[in-house]
């Protein structure tokens, strides 16, 4: 009912719905807790197909014990997700009541449907302010999310990757220290478009406004050869993430700029930028223009290089089109304080999954 309805989300928050949801979650956990740590095969022994076919009816795990309806948890997590994205006060309430720890327990639920719903809820928590993210890191949420990247069910893996995309922003050092971030690089080779896109997305956020050491560690594993190969991908969504990641890498980093503009990559990158700006995809065109800004700001040498590309007229036309979007965002931000304007052109905005 409250999905995408901000006024209802506000009313829900004002009427202590977070506390109510917390009470329901705690109550239901008492009945399910004994089964959360069981192997899936054992928990589902009553119906060997239950891990393939998802039912909405209650199921018996052992004599006298009933697993509540799947939909209850899905709706509970969804309600929490929509409410906490509304206001920082609600976020603080969620953390103070340790709801994130309760949700985290459902990462071990025997049903993939519930594990995915729990990941989606944590993804919403990870969109919160820095102190909320710190609480998630302290609860080792990031370690649990990386563990779920090995889940047998595609939906769970996708949701876990989406949550990681959100969580890495402002927590890059913690993510790097746990060592599991290298699995993101492995997923960039996935044949599944969405897994590949989210993996590059997460890596792009991982190098967002960080020091050179983290950027170098990431690129030592990913390699520039693989990153630049994404520019040739048939899918625009992959190209867009790759351009955004290059943009983040060279932001305020002369070493990375020199690496990217090395003769080995120079011609390829400039060719891609020119073709993109002259193309039809406005999202890609905008990313290409921002990338040009970063290149030109590196030094007089690179500024002259950009000026010699003779793409100023296409850029001018694009800026005219983008102006309407910026004005629309400005009006929306005036009407709703929770909205944000475009990020500075120097770095790719820390995009988030809901």
mmCIF file of C-alpha atoms in Angstrom:
data_model
loop_
_atom_site.group_PDB
_atom_site.id
_atom_site.type_symbol
_atom_site.label_atom_id
_atom_site.label_comp_id
_atom_site.label_asym_id
_atom_site.label_seq_id
_atom_site.Cartn_x
_atom_site.Cartn_y
_atom_site.Cartn_z
ATOM 1 C CA UNK A 1 0.000 0.000 0.000
ATOM 2 C CA UNK A 2 2.811 2.441 0.844
ATOM 3 C CA UNK A 3 5.054 1.505 -2.081
ATOM 4 C CA UNK A 4 6.080 4.656 -4.012
ATOM 5 C CA UNK A 5 3.641 6.727 -1.929
ATOM 6 C CA UNK A 6 5.770 9.115 0.116
ATOM 7 C CA UNK A 7 2.864 10.668 2.011
ATOM 8 C CA UNK A 8 1.709 7.273 3.262
ATOM 9 C CA UNK A 9 5.305 6.386 4.192
ATOM 10 C CA UNK A 10 5.477 9.586 6.236
ATOM 11 C CA UNK A 11 2.194 8.793 7.998
ATOM 12 C CA UNK A 12 3.419 5.271 8.709
ATOM 13 C CA UNK A 13 6.572 6.627 10.313
ATOM 14 C CA UNK A 14 4.700 9.165 12.411
ATOM 15 C CA UNK A 15 2.430 6.446 13.807
ATOM 16 C CA UNK A 16 5.298 4.286 15.076
ATOM 17 C CA UNK A 17 4.822 1.641 12.407
ATOM 18 C CA UNK A 18 8.555 0.826 12.689
ATOM 19 C CA UNK A 19 7.981 -0.205 16.312
ATOM 20 C CA UNK A 20 4.969 -2.281 15.284
ATOM 21 C CA UNK A 21 6.905 -4.028 12.529
ATOM 22 C CA UNK A 22 9.744 -4.652 14.961
ATOM 23 C CA UNK A 23 7.323 -6.338 17.346
ATOM 24 C CA UNK A 24 5.917 -8.559 14.611
ATOM 25 C CA UNK A 25 9.407 -9.515 13.424
ATOM 26 C CA UNK A 26 10.602 -10.398 16.938
ATOM 27 C CA UNK A 27 7.458 -12.444 17.595
ATOM 28 C CA UNK A 28 7.693 -14.410 14.374
ATOM 29 C CA UNK A 29 11.409 -15.056 14.817
ATOM 30 C CA UNK A 30 10.741 -17.039 17.984
ATOM 31 C CA UNK A 31 8.940 -19.655 15.912
ATOM 32 C CA UNK A 32 11.400 -19.798 13.033
ATOM 33 C CA UNK A 33 14.711 -19.346 14.877
ATOM 34 C CA UNK A 34 15.427 -23.089 15.364
ATOM 35 C CA UNK A 35 15.343 -23.625 11.599
ATOM 36 C CA UNK A 36 17.454 -20.713 10.382
ATOM 37 C CA UNK A 37 20.758 -22.515 10.892
ATOM 38 C CA UNK A 38 19.638 -25.869 9.499
ATOM 39 C CA UNK A 39 20.959 -27.041 6.135
ATOM 40 C CA UNK A 40 18.366 -26.355 3.440
ATOM 41 C CA UNK A 41 18.075 -30.070 2.631
ATOM 42 C CA UNK A 42 17.235 -30.873 6.261
ATOM 43 C CA UNK A 43 14.834 -27.961 6.748
ATOM 44 C CA UNK A 44 12.979 -28.939 3.570
ATOM 45 C CA UNK A 45 13.042 -32.690 4.129
ATOM 46 C CA UNK A 46 9.268 -32.743 4.414
ATOM 47 C CA UNK A 47 9.052 -31.623 0.757
ATOM 48 C CA UNK A 48 12.179 -32.059 -1.402
ATOM 49 C CA UNK A 49 10.728 -29.790 -4.110
ATOM 50 C CA UNK A 50 10.126 -26.870 -1.735
ATOM 51 C CA UNK A 51 13.481 -25.356 -2.628
ATOM 52 C CA UNK A 52 12.412 -25.238 -6.280
ATOM 53 C CA UNK A 53 8.714 -24.459 -6.134
ATOM 54 C CA UNK A 54 7.851 -21.561 -3.835
ATOM 55 C CA UNK A 55 4.528 -21.976 -2.028
ATOM 56 C CA UNK A 56 2.511 -19.378 -0.163
ATOM 57 C CA UNK A 57 0.871 -21.872 2.187
ATOM 58 C CA UNK A 58 2.338 -22.662 5.631
ATOM 59 C CA UNK A 59 4.562 -25.751 5.622
ATOM 60 C CA UNK A 60 5.379 -28.256 8.364
ATOM 61 C CA UNK A 61 9.090 -28.692 9.034
ATOM 62 C CA UNK A 62 8.668 -31.245 11.786
ATOM 63 C CA UNK A 63 5.795 -32.497 13.891
ATOM 64 C CA UNK A 64 4.113 -29.644 15.673
ATOM 65 C CA UNK A 65 6.214 -26.918 14.030
ATOM 66 C CA UNK A 66 4.878 -24.760 11.217
ATOM 67 C CA UNK A 67 6.777 -22.350 9.025
ATOM 68 C CA UNK A 68 4.677 -19.168 8.673
ATOM 69 C CA UNK A 69 3.558 -17.976 5.254
ATOM 70 C CA UNK A 70 6.346 -16.728 3.008
ATOM 71 C CA UNK A 71 4.371 -13.627 2.115
ATOM 72 C CA UNK A 72 4.380 -12.403 5.713
ATOM 73 C CA UNK A 73 8.153 -11.938 5.716
ATOM 74 C CA UNK A 74 8.253 -10.558 2.193
ATOM 75 C CA UNK A 75 5.666 -7.901 3.024
ATOM 76 C CA UNK A 76 7.303 -7.173 6.380
ATOM 77 C CA UNK A 77 10.708 -6.557 4.776
ATOM 78 C CA UNK A 78 9.157 -4.504 1.971
ATOM 79 C CA UNK A 79 7.319 -2.270 4.438
ATOM 80 C CA UNK A 80 10.524 -1.679 6.407
ATOM 81 C CA UNK A 81 12.388 -0.880 3.183
ATOM 82 C CA UNK A 82 9.942 1.758 2.036
ATOM 83 C CA UNK A 83 9.648 3.429 5.436
ATOM 84 C CA UNK A 84 13.341 3.730 6.300
ATOM 85 C CA UNK A 85 14.186 5.336 2.960
ATOM 86 C CA UNK A 86 11.871 8.169 3.888
ATOM 87 C CA UNK A 87 13.653 9.828 6.815
ATOM 88 C CA UNK A 88 16.875 9.630 8.854
ATOM 89 C CA UNK A 89 14.896 9.495 12.085
ATOM 90 C CA UNK A 90 13.285 6.229 11.001
ATOM 91 C CA UNK A 91 16.709 4.901 10.058
ATOM 92 C CA UNK A 92 18.030 5.643 13.531
ATOM 93 C CA UNK A 93 15.002 3.928 15.089
ATOM 94 C CA UNK A 94 15.618 0.824 12.987
ATOM 95 C CA UNK A 95 19.267 0.664 14.064
ATOM 96 C CA UNK A 96 18.493 1.453 17.713
ATOM 97 C CA UNK A 97 16.017 -1.457 17.836
ATOM 98 C CA UNK A 98 18.577 -3.623 15.992
ATOM 99 C CA UNK A 99 16.103 -4.572 13.297
ATOM 100 C CA UNK A 100 19.022 -4.917 10.881
ATOM 101 C CA UNK A 101 20.355 -7.798 12.976
ATOM 102 C CA UNK A 102 16.958 -9.501 12.926
ATOM 103 C CA UNK A 103 16.702 -9.131 9.150
ATOM 104 C CA UNK A 104 20.252 -10.432 8.813
ATOM 105 C CA UNK A 105 19.209 -13.720 10.450
ATOM 106 C CA UNK A 106 16.910 -14.368 7.504
ATOM 107 C CA UNK A 107 19.924 -14.644 5.198
ATOM 108 C CA UNK A 108 19.964 -18.222 6.534
ATOM 109 C CA UNK A 109 16.288 -18.895 5.859
ATOM 110 C CA UNK A 110 15.747 -22.198 3.996
ATOM 111 C CA UNK A 111 13.558 -20.526 1.348
ATOM 112 C CA UNK A 112 15.358 -18.537 -1.393
ATOM 113 C CA UNK A 113 12.342 -16.239 -1.662
ATOM 114 C CA UNK A 114 12.850 -15.078 1.916
ATOM 115 C CA UNK A 115 16.622 -14.779 1.597
ATOM 116 C CA UNK A 116 16.111 -12.532 -1.433
ATOM 117 C CA UNK A 117 13.532 -10.418 0.421
ATOM 118 C CA UNK A 118 15.954 -9.988 3.341
ATOM 119 C CA UNK A 119 18.673 -8.844 0.926
ATOM 120 C CA UNK A 120 16.301 -6.330 -0.617
ATOM 121 C CA UNK A 121 15.529 -4.955 2.837
ATOM 122 C CA UNK A 122 19.233 -4.648 3.707
ATOM 123 C CA UNK A 123 19.772 -2.877 0.365
ATOM 124 C CA UNK A 124 17.319 -0.228 1.561
ATOM 125 C CA UNK A 125 19.126 0.026 4.920
ATOM 126 C CA UNK A 126 22.379 0.512 3.005
ATOM 127 C CA UNK A 127 20.964 3.598 1.284
ATOM 128 C CA UNK A 128 20.870 5.329 4.661
ATOM 129 C CA UNK A 129 23.227 7.828 6.280
ATOM 130 C CA UNK A 130 26.821 6.993 7.170
ATOM 131 C CA UNK A 131 26.124 6.147 10.833
ATOM 132 C CA UNK A 132 23.528 3.593 9.756
ATOM 133 C CA UNK A 133 26.021 2.049 7.354
ATOM 134 C CA UNK A 134 28.563 1.876 10.164
ATOM 135 C CA UNK A 135 26.069 -0.163 12.183
ATOM 136 C CA UNK A 136 25.607 -2.531 9.245
ATOM 137 C CA UNK A 137 29.364 -2.984 8.921
ATOM 138 C CA UNK A 138 29.673 -3.570 12.686
ATOM 139 C CA UNK A 139 27.076 -6.357 12.331
ATOM 140 C CA UNK A 140 29.206 -7.875 9.541
ATOM 141 C CA UNK A 141 26.400 -7.458 7.029
ATOM 142 C CA UNK A 142 28.953 -7.091 4.232
ATOM 143 C CA UNK A 143 30.509 -10.468 5.027
ATOM 144 C CA UNK A 144 27.085 -12.132 4.976
ATOM 145 C CA UNK A 145 26.195 -10.484 1.660
ATOM 146 C CA UNK A 146 29.391 -11.719 0.037
ATOM 147 C CA UNK A 147 28.595 -15.205 1.348
ATOM 148 C CA UNK A 148 25.234 -15.067 -0.431
ATOM 149 C CA UNK A 149 27.010 -14.473 -3.736
ATOM 150 C CA UNK A 150 27.555 -18.223 -3.625
ATOM 151 C CA UNK A 151 23.832 -18.949 -3.200
ATOM 152 C CA UNK A 152 22.374 -21.544 -5.574
ATOM 153 C CA UNK A 153 19.472 -19.268 -6.510
ATOM 154 C CA UNK A 154 19.903 -16.495 -9.054
ATOM 155 C CA UNK A 155 17.347 -14.180 -7.422
ATOM 156 C CA UNK A 156 19.219 -14.267 -4.121
ATOM 157 C CA UNK A 157 22.552 -13.524 -5.799
ATOM 158 C CA UNK A 158 21.076 -10.566 -7.714
ATOM 159 C CA UNK A 159 19.579 -9.053 -4.571
ATOM 160 C CA UNK A 160 22.814 -9.587 -2.638
ATOM 161 C CA UNK A 161 24.789 -7.819 -5.375
ATOM 162 C CA UNK A 162 22.316 -4.937 -5.330
ATOM 163 C CA UNK A 163 22.742 -4.550 -1.572
ATOM 164 C CA UNK A 164 26.533 -4.613 -1.949
ATOM 165 C CA UNK A 165 26.313 -1.830 -4.549
ATOM 166 C CA UNK A 166 24.657 0.380 -1.948
ATOM 167 C CA UNK A 167 26.762 -0.663 1.009
ATOM 168 C CA UNK A 168 30.205 -0.062 -0.523
ATOM 169 C CA UNK A 169 29.601 3.684 -0.769
ATOM 170 C CA UNK A 170 31.340 5.382 2.190
ATOM 171 C CA UNK A 171 32.490 1.982 3.543
ATOM 172 C CA UNK A 172 35.129 1.186 0.920
ATOM 173 C CA UNK A 173 37.949 0.626 3.424
ATOM 174 C CA UNK A 174 35.890 -1.907 5.380
ATOM 175 C CA UNK A 175 34.898 -3.696 2.192
ATOM 176 C CA UNK A 176 38.513 -3.888 1.035
ATOM 177 C CA UNK A 177 39.695 -5.196 4.408
ATOM 178 C CA UNK A 178 37.329 -8.156 4.379
ATOM 179 C CA UNK A 179 38.973 -9.379 1.177
ATOM 180 C CA UNK A 180 35.790 -10.747 -0.385
ATOM 181 C CA UNK A 181 35.476 -7.780 -2.751
ATOM 182 C CA UNK A 182 37.494 -9.709 -5.345
ATOM 183 C CA UNK A 183 34.400 -11.817 -6.000
ATOM 184 C CA UNK A 184 32.895 -8.755 -7.661
ATOM 185 C CA UNK A 185 35.635 -8.965 -10.281
ATOM 186 C CA UNK A 186 34.719 -12.598 -10.928
ATOM 187 C CA UNK A 187 31.096 -11.632 -11.537
ATOM 188 C CA UNK A 188 32.102 -9.130 -14.241
ATOM 189 C CA UNK A 189 32.687 -12.221 -16.407
ATOM 190 C CA UNK A 190 29.178 -13.554 -15.830
ATOM 191 C CA UNK A 191 27.092 -14.463 -18.873
ATOM 192 C CA UNK A 192 24.058 -13.091 -17.043
ATOM 193 C CA UNK A 193 23.612 -9.432 -18.013
ATOM 194 C CA UNK A 194 22.164 -8.288 -14.676
ATOM 195 C CA UNK A 195 24.841 -10.002 -12.586
ATOM 196 C CA UNK A 196 27.557 -8.524 -14.797
ATOM 197 C CA UNK A 197 26.012 -5.040 -14.674
ATOM 198 C CA UNK A 198 25.639 -5.072 -10.889
ATOM 199 C CA UNK A 199 29.196 -6.331 -10.399
ATOM 200 C CA UNK A 200 30.641 -3.473 -12.479
ATOM 201 C CA UNK A 201 28.209 -1.133 -10.712
ATOM 202 C CA UNK A 202 29.599 -2.216 -7.328
ATOM 203 C CA UNK A 203 33.209 -1.837 -8.480
ATOM 204 C CA UNK A 204 32.384 1.609 -9.837
ATOM 205 C CA UNK A 205 31.046 2.589 -6.411
ATOM 206 C CA UNK A 206 34.047 0.955 -4.742
ATOM 207 C CA UNK A 207 36.403 3.445 -6.448
ATOM 208 C CA UNK A 208 34.076 6.407 -5.822
ATOM 209 C CA UNK A 209 35.987 9.275 -4.138
ATOM 210 C CA UNK A 210 38.657 7.039 -2.578
ATOM 211 C CA UNK A 211 42.427 7.316 -2.325
ATOM 212 C CA UNK A 212 44.806 5.976 -4.923
ATOM 213 C CA UNK A 213 45.682 2.837 -2.958
ATOM 214 C CA UNK A 214 42.169 1.429 -3.218
ATOM 215 C CA UNK A 215 41.956 2.300 -6.909
ATOM 216 C CA UNK A 216 45.251 0.560 -7.588
ATOM 217 C CA UNK A 217 44.203 -2.556 -5.658
ATOM 218 C CA UNK A 218 40.947 -2.784 -7.584
ATOM 219 C CA UNK A 219 42.615 -2.336 -10.968
ATOM 220 C CA UNK A 220 45.374 -4.821 -10.131
ATOM 221 C CA UNK A 221 42.630 -7.439 -9.877
ATOM 222 C CA UNK A 222 40.241 -6.202 -12.576
ATOM 223 C CA UNK A 223 42.930 -4.958 -15.057
ATOM 224 C CA UNK A 224 42.497 -2.147 -17.532
ATOM 225 C CA UNK A 225 42.274 -4.646 -20.366
ATOM 226 C CA UNK A 226 39.083 -6.117 -18.946
ATOM 227 C CA UNK A 227 37.633 -2.733 -18.013
ATOM 228 C CA UNK A 228 38.169 -1.395 -21.517
ATOM 229 C CA UNK A 229 36.669 -4.548 -23.002
ATOM 230 C CA UNK A 230 33.374 -3.542 -21.382
ATOM 231 C CA UNK A 231 33.312 -0.501 -23.665
ATOM 232 C CA UNK A 232 32.827 -2.905 -26.581
ATOM 233 C CA UNK A 233 29.961 -4.752 -24.904
ATOM 234 C CA UNK A 234 26.810 -5.058 -26.999
ATOM 235 C CA UNK A 235 24.715 -3.897 -24.038
ATOM 236 C CA UNK A 236 24.512 -0.153 -23.404
ATOM 237 C CA UNK A 237 23.962 -0.806 -19.692
ATOM 238 C CA UNK A 238 27.404 -2.410 -19.450
ATOM 239 C CA UNK A 239 29.030 0.388 -21.456
ATOM 240 C CA UNK A 240 27.438 2.981 -19.185
ATOM 241 C CA UNK A 241 28.820 1.377 -16.028
ATOM 242 C CA UNK A 242 32.274 1.016 -17.601
ATOM 243 C CA UNK A 243 32.409 4.693 -18.579
ATOM 244 C CA UNK A 244 31.244 5.648 -15.082
ATOM 245 C CA UNK A 245 33.966 3.524 -13.505
ATOM 246 C CA UNK A 246 36.697 5.079 -15.685
ATOM 247 C CA UNK A 247 35.328 8.473 -14.729
ATOM 248 C CA UNK A 248 35.630 7.616 -11.018
ATOM 249 C CA UNK A 249 39.104 6.160 -11.424
ATOM 250 C CA UNK A 250 40.638 9.268 -12.977
ATOM 251 C CA UNK A 251 38.872 11.759 -10.706
ATOM 252 C CA UNK A 252 41.595 13.692 -8.840
ATOM 253 C CA UNK A 253 44.113 10.956 -9.658
ATOM 254 C CA UNK A 254 46.937 11.915 -12.002
ATOM 255 C CA UNK A 255 48.380 8.401 -11.854
ATOM 256 C CA UNK A 256 45.136 6.826 -12.996
ATOM 257 C CA UNK A 257 44.625 9.489 -15.656
ATOM 258 C CA UNK A 258 48.052 8.803 -17.088
ATOM 259 C CA UNK A 259 47.370 5.060 -16.999
ATOM 260 C CA UNK A 260 44.048 5.473 -18.813
ATOM 261 C CA UNK A 261 45.447 7.928 -21.354
ATOM 262 C CA UNK A 262 48.495 5.747 -22.013
ATOM 263 C CA UNK A 263 49.011 5.121 -25.744
ATOM 264 C CA UNK A 264 47.659 1.607 -25.314
ATOM 265 C CA UNK A 265 44.205 2.917 -24.332
ATOM 266 C CA UNK A 266 44.223 6.530 -25.542
ATOM 267 C CA UNK A 267 42.916 6.009 -29.077
ATOM 268 C CA UNK A 268 40.306 3.486 -28.024
ATOM 269 C CA UNK A 269 38.890 5.632 -25.227
ATOM 270 C CA UNK A 270 38.725 8.816 -27.297
ATOM 271 C CA UNK A 271 37.101 6.947 -30.171
ATOM 272 C CA UNK A 272 34.459 5.533 -27.820
ATOM 273 C CA UNK A 273 33.810 8.977 -26.339
ATOM 274 C CA UNK A 274 33.382 10.608 -29.746
ATOM 275 C CA UNK A 275 31.079 7.870 -31.048
ATOM 276 C CA UNK A 276 29.048 7.929 -27.850
ATOM 277 C CA UNK A 277 28.557 11.692 -27.847
ATOM 278 C CA UNK A 278 27.418 11.552 -31.459
ATOM 279 C CA UNK A 279 25.140 8.597 -30.714
ATOM 280 C CA UNK A 280 21.485 8.400 -29.698
ATOM 281 C CA UNK A 281 21.656 7.141 -26.110
ATOM 282 C CA UNK A 282 21.389 10.186 -23.840
ATOM 283 C CA UNK A 283 22.515 8.329 -20.701
ATOM 284 C CA UNK A 284 25.702 7.205 -22.413
ATOM 285 C CA UNK A 285 26.225 10.651 -23.922
ATOM 286 C CA UNK A 286 25.990 12.297 -20.516
ATOM 287 C CA UNK A 287 28.529 9.855 -19.053
ATOM 288 C CA UNK A 288 30.892 10.497 -21.960
ATOM 289 C CA UNK A 289 30.696 14.264 -21.450
ATOM 290 C CA UNK A 290 31.419 13.936 -17.730
ATOM 291 C CA UNK A 291 34.370 11.694 -18.559
ATOM 292 C CA UNK A 292 35.687 14.359 -20.936
ATOM 293 C CA UNK A 293 35.451 16.877 -18.080
ATOM 294 C CA UNK A 294 37.649 14.667 -15.922
ATOM 295 C CA UNK A 295 40.183 14.172 -18.693
ATOM 296 C CA UNK A 296 40.343 17.878 -19.520
ATOM 297 C CA UNK A 297 40.827 18.838 -15.865
ATOM 298 C CA UNK A 298 43.918 16.633 -15.594
ATOM 299 C CA UNK A 299 46.393 19.026 -17.221
ATOM 300 C CA UNK A 300 46.815 21.554 -20.014
ATOM 301 C CA UNK A 301 47.981 18.730 -22.271
ATOM 302 C CA UNK A 302 44.724 16.811 -21.836
ATOM 303 C CA UNK A 303 42.599 19.956 -22.038
ATOM 304 C CA UNK A 304 44.072 20.687 -25.445
ATOM 305 C CA UNK A 305 43.507 17.080 -26.468
ATOM 306 C CA UNK A 306 39.804 17.376 -25.591
ATOM 307 C CA UNK A 307 39.469 20.675 -27.463
ATOM 308 C CA UNK A 308 40.971 19.071 -30.553
ATOM 309 C CA UNK A 309 38.293 16.383 -30.623
ATOM 310 C CA UNK A 310 35.827 18.806 -32.227
ATOM 311 C CA UNK A 311 32.864 17.517 -30.281
ATOM 312 C CA UNK A 312 31.811 20.825 -28.744
ATOM 313 C CA UNK A 313 28.738 21.239 -30.948
ATOM 314 C CA UNK A 314 27.302 17.796 -30.065
ATOM 315 C CA UNK A 315 28.129 18.515 -26.420
ATOM 316 C CA UNK A 316 26.333 21.858 -26.598
ATOM 317 C CA UNK A 317 23.209 20.184 -28.021
ATOM 318 C CA UNK A 318 23.336 17.570 -25.269
ATOM 319 C CA UNK A 319 23.634 20.219 -22.546
ATOM 320 C CA UNK A 320 20.555 21.991 -23.892
ATOM 321 C CA UNK A 321 18.609 18.728 -23.599
ATOM 322 C CA UNK A 322 19.987 18.032 -20.135
ATOM 323 C CA UNK A 323 19.037 21.500 -18.897
ATOM 324 C CA UNK A 324 15.382 20.517 -18.800
ATOM 325 C CA UNK A 325 16.215 17.493 -16.633
ATOM 326 C CA UNK A 326 18.297 19.580 -14.224
ATOM 327 C CA UNK A 327 15.510 22.153 -13.869
ATOM 328 C CA UNK A 328 13.025 19.380 -13.183
ATOM 329 C CA UNK A 329 15.298 17.971 -10.465
ATOM 330 C CA UNK A 330 15.687 21.431 -8.967
ATOM 331 C CA UNK A 331 11.925 21.930 -8.730
ATOM 332 C CA UNK A 332 11.493 18.468 -7.222
ATOM 333 C CA UNK A 333 14.234 19.120 -4.658
ATOM 334 C CA UNK A 334 12.495 22.330 -3.583
ATOM 335 C CA UNK A 335 9.256 20.421 -3.093
ATOM 336 C CA UNK A 336 10.837 17.455 -1.345
ATOM 337 C CA UNK A 337 13.922 17.832 0.839
ATOM 338 C CA UNK A 338 14.804 14.154 0.441
ATOM 339 C CA UNK A 339 15.500 14.596 -3.293
ATOM 340 C CA UNK A 340 19.025 15.357 -4.457
ATOM 341 C CA UNK A 341 20.392 17.259 -7.395
ATOM 342 C CA UNK A 342 22.881 15.921 -9.895
ATOM 343 C CA UNK A 343 26.286 15.141 -8.433
ATOM 344 C CA UNK A 344 29.345 17.182 -9.298
ATOM 345 C CA UNK A 345 30.618 16.392 -12.808
ATOM 346 C CA UNK A 346 33.922 15.149 -11.418
ATOM 347 C CA UNK A 347 32.699 11.765 -10.211
ATOM 348 C CA UNK A 348 29.995 9.285 -11.045
ATOM 349 C CA UNK A 349 27.105 9.625 -8.632
ATOM 350 C CA UNK A 350 26.983 6.912 -6.014
ATOM 351 C CA UNK A 351 24.071 5.065 -7.570
ATOM 352 C CA UNK A 352 21.954 2.883 -5.344
ATOM 353 C CA UNK A 353 19.657 -0.077 -5.571
ATOM 354 C CA UNK A 354 16.302 -0.112 -3.833
#
